[in-house]
Tab-separated table of C-alpha atoms in Angstrom:
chain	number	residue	atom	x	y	z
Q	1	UNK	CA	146.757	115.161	172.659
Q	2	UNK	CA	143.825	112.673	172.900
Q	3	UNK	CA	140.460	113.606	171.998
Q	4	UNK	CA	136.936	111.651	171.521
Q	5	UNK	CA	136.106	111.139	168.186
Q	6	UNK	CA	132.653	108.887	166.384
Q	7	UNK	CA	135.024	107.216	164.228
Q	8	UNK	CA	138.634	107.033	166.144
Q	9	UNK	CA	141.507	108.043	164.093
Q	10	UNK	CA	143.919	110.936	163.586
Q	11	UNK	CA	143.107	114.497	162.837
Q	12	UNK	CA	145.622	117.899	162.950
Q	13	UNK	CA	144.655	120.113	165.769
Q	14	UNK	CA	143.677	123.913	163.936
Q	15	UNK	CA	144.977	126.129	167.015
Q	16	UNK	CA	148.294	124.168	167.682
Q	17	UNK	CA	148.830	122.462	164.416
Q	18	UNK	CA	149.779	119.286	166.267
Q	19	UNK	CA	148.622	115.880	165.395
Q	20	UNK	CA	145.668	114.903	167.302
Q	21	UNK	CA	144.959	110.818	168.363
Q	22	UNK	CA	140.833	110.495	168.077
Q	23	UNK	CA	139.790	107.570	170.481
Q	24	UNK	CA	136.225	106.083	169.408
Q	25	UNK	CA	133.296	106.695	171.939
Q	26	UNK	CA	129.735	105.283	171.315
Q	27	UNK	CA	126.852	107.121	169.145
Q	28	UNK	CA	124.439	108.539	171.292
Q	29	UNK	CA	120.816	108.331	170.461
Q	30	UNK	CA	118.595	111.981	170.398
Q	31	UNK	CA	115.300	112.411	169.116
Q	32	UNK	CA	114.145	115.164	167.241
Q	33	UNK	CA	110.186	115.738	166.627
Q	34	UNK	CA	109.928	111.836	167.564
Q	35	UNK	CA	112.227	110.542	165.492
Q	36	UNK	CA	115.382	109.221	166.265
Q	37	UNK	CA	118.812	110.532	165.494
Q	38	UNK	CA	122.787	109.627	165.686
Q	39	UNK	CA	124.361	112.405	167.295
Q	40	UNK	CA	127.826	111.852	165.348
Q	41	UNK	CA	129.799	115.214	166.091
Q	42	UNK	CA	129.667	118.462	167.957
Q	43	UNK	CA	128.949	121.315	166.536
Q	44	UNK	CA	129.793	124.923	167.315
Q	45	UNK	CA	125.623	125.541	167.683
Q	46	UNK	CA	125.794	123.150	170.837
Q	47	UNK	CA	127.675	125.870	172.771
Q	48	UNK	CA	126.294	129.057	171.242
Q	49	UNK	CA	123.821	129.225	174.154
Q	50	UNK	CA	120.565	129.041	171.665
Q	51	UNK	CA	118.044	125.957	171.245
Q	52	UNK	CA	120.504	123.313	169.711
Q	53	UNK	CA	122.383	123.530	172.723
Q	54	UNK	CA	119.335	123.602	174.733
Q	55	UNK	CA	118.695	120.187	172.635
Q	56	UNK	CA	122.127	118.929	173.667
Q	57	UNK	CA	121.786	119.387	177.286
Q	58	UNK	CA	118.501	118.486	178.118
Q	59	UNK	CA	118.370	115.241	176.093
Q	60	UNK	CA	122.227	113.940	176.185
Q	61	UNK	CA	123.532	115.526	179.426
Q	62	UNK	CA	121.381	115.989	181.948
Q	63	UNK	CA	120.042	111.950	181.535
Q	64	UNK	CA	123.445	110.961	182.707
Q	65	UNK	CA	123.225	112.144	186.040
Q	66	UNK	CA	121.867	110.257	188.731
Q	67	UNK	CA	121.703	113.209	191.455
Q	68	UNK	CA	120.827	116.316	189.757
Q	69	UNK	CA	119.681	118.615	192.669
Q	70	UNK	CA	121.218	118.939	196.003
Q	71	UNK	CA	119.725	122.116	196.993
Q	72	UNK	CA	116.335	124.212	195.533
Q	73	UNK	CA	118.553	125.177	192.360
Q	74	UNK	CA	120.379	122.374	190.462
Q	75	UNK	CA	119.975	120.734	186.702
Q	76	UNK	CA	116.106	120.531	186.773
Q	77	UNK	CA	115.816	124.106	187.158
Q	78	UNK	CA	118.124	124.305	183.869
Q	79	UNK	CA	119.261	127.755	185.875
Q	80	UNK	CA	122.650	129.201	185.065
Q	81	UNK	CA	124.406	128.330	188.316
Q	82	UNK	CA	122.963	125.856	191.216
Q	83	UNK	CA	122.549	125.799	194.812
Q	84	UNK	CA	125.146	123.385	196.679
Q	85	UNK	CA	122.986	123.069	199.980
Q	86	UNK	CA	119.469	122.871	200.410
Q	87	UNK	CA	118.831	126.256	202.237
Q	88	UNK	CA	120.675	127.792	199.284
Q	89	UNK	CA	123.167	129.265	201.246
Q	90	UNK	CA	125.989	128.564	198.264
Q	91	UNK	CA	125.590	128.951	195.073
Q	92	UNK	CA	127.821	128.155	192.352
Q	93	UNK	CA	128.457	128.935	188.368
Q	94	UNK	CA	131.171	128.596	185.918
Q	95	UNK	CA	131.523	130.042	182.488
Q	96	UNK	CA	133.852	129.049	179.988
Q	97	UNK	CA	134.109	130.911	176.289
Q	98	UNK	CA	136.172	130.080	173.283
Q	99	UNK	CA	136.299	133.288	170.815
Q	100	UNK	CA	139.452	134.021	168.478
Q	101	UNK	CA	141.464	135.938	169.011
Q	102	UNK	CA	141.729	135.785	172.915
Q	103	UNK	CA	142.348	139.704	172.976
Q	104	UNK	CA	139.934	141.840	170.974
Q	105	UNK	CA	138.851	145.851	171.136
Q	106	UNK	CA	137.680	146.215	174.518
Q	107	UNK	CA	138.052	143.296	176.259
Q	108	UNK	CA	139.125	139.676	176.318
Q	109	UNK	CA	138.916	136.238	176.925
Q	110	UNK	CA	139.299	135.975	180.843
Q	111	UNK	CA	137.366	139.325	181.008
Q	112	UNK	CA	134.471	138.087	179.256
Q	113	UNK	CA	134.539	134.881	181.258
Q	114	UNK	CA	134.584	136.701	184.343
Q	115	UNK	CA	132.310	139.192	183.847
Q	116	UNK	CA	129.717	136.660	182.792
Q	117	UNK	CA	130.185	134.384	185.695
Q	118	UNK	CA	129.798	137.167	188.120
Q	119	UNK	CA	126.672	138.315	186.083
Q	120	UNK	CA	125.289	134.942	186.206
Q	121	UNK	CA	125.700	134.672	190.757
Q	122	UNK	CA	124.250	138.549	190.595
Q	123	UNK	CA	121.409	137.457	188.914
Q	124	UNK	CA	120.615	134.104	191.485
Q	125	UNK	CA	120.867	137.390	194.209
Q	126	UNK	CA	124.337	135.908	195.431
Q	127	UNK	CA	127.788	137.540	196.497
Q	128	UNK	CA	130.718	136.614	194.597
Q	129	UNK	CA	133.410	135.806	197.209
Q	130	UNK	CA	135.163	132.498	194.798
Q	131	UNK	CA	136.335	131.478	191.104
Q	132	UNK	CA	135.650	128.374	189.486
Q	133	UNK	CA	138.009	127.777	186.553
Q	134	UNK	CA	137.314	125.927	183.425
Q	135	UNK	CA	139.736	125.000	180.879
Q	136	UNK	CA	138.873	123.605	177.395
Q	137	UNK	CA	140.709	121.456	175.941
């Protein structure tokens, strides 16, 4: 397995135990109250949903698009899904979770993904009729 790493290398992969090749990828510049930062790693904070991922998005992300609306709803919006035409006819929303174990009391992984895509279309006032999948690797 090949991941992106700040500093290249080797590291052990904690779910499969396998050794993991690092490729090196350029720091990217964020600021923070006006002054600049390195952002050197990931953390789990930039997907729990709160302001550090907020952060992440809206300074790191979103700047690498060119095209970031095609219909009313897109990236701008910072919405959770977006509209794919612009008399917002289609909309569209994925949802991906990582949570150990997969299976836990009352639910599990692909439940909790599902569930919280389909919440996210209900709220937009759309129908469900179509899955997007996302895999993390």
């Amino acid at each position: 397995m090949t991941v992106a790493s700040f500093g290249g290398g080797h590291q052990t992969d904690d779910f499969t135990n396998h050794a993991v090749h690092m490729f090196e990828v350029p720091r990217i510049g964020i600021t923070h109250n006006k002054e600049p930062q390195d952002l050197t790693h990931i953390e789990t904070a930039h997907g729990a949903g709160g302001k550090v991922m907020q952060r992440l998005i809206e300074e790191v992300i979103i700047p690498s698009f060119g095209r970031r609306n095609v219909g009313p709803i897109g990236l701008d919006q910072m919405d959770d899904g977006a509209t794919l035409d612009q008399d917002a006819h289609l909309v569209v929303c994925t949802d991906a979770h990582t949570v150990k174990p997969l299976f836990f009391p009352g639910g599990n992984l692909g439940t909790l993904t599902a569930c919280g895509t389909i919440n996210d279309l209900a709220v937009m006032g759309a129908e469900p009729f179509a899955m997007t999948n996302t895999v993390i690797v």
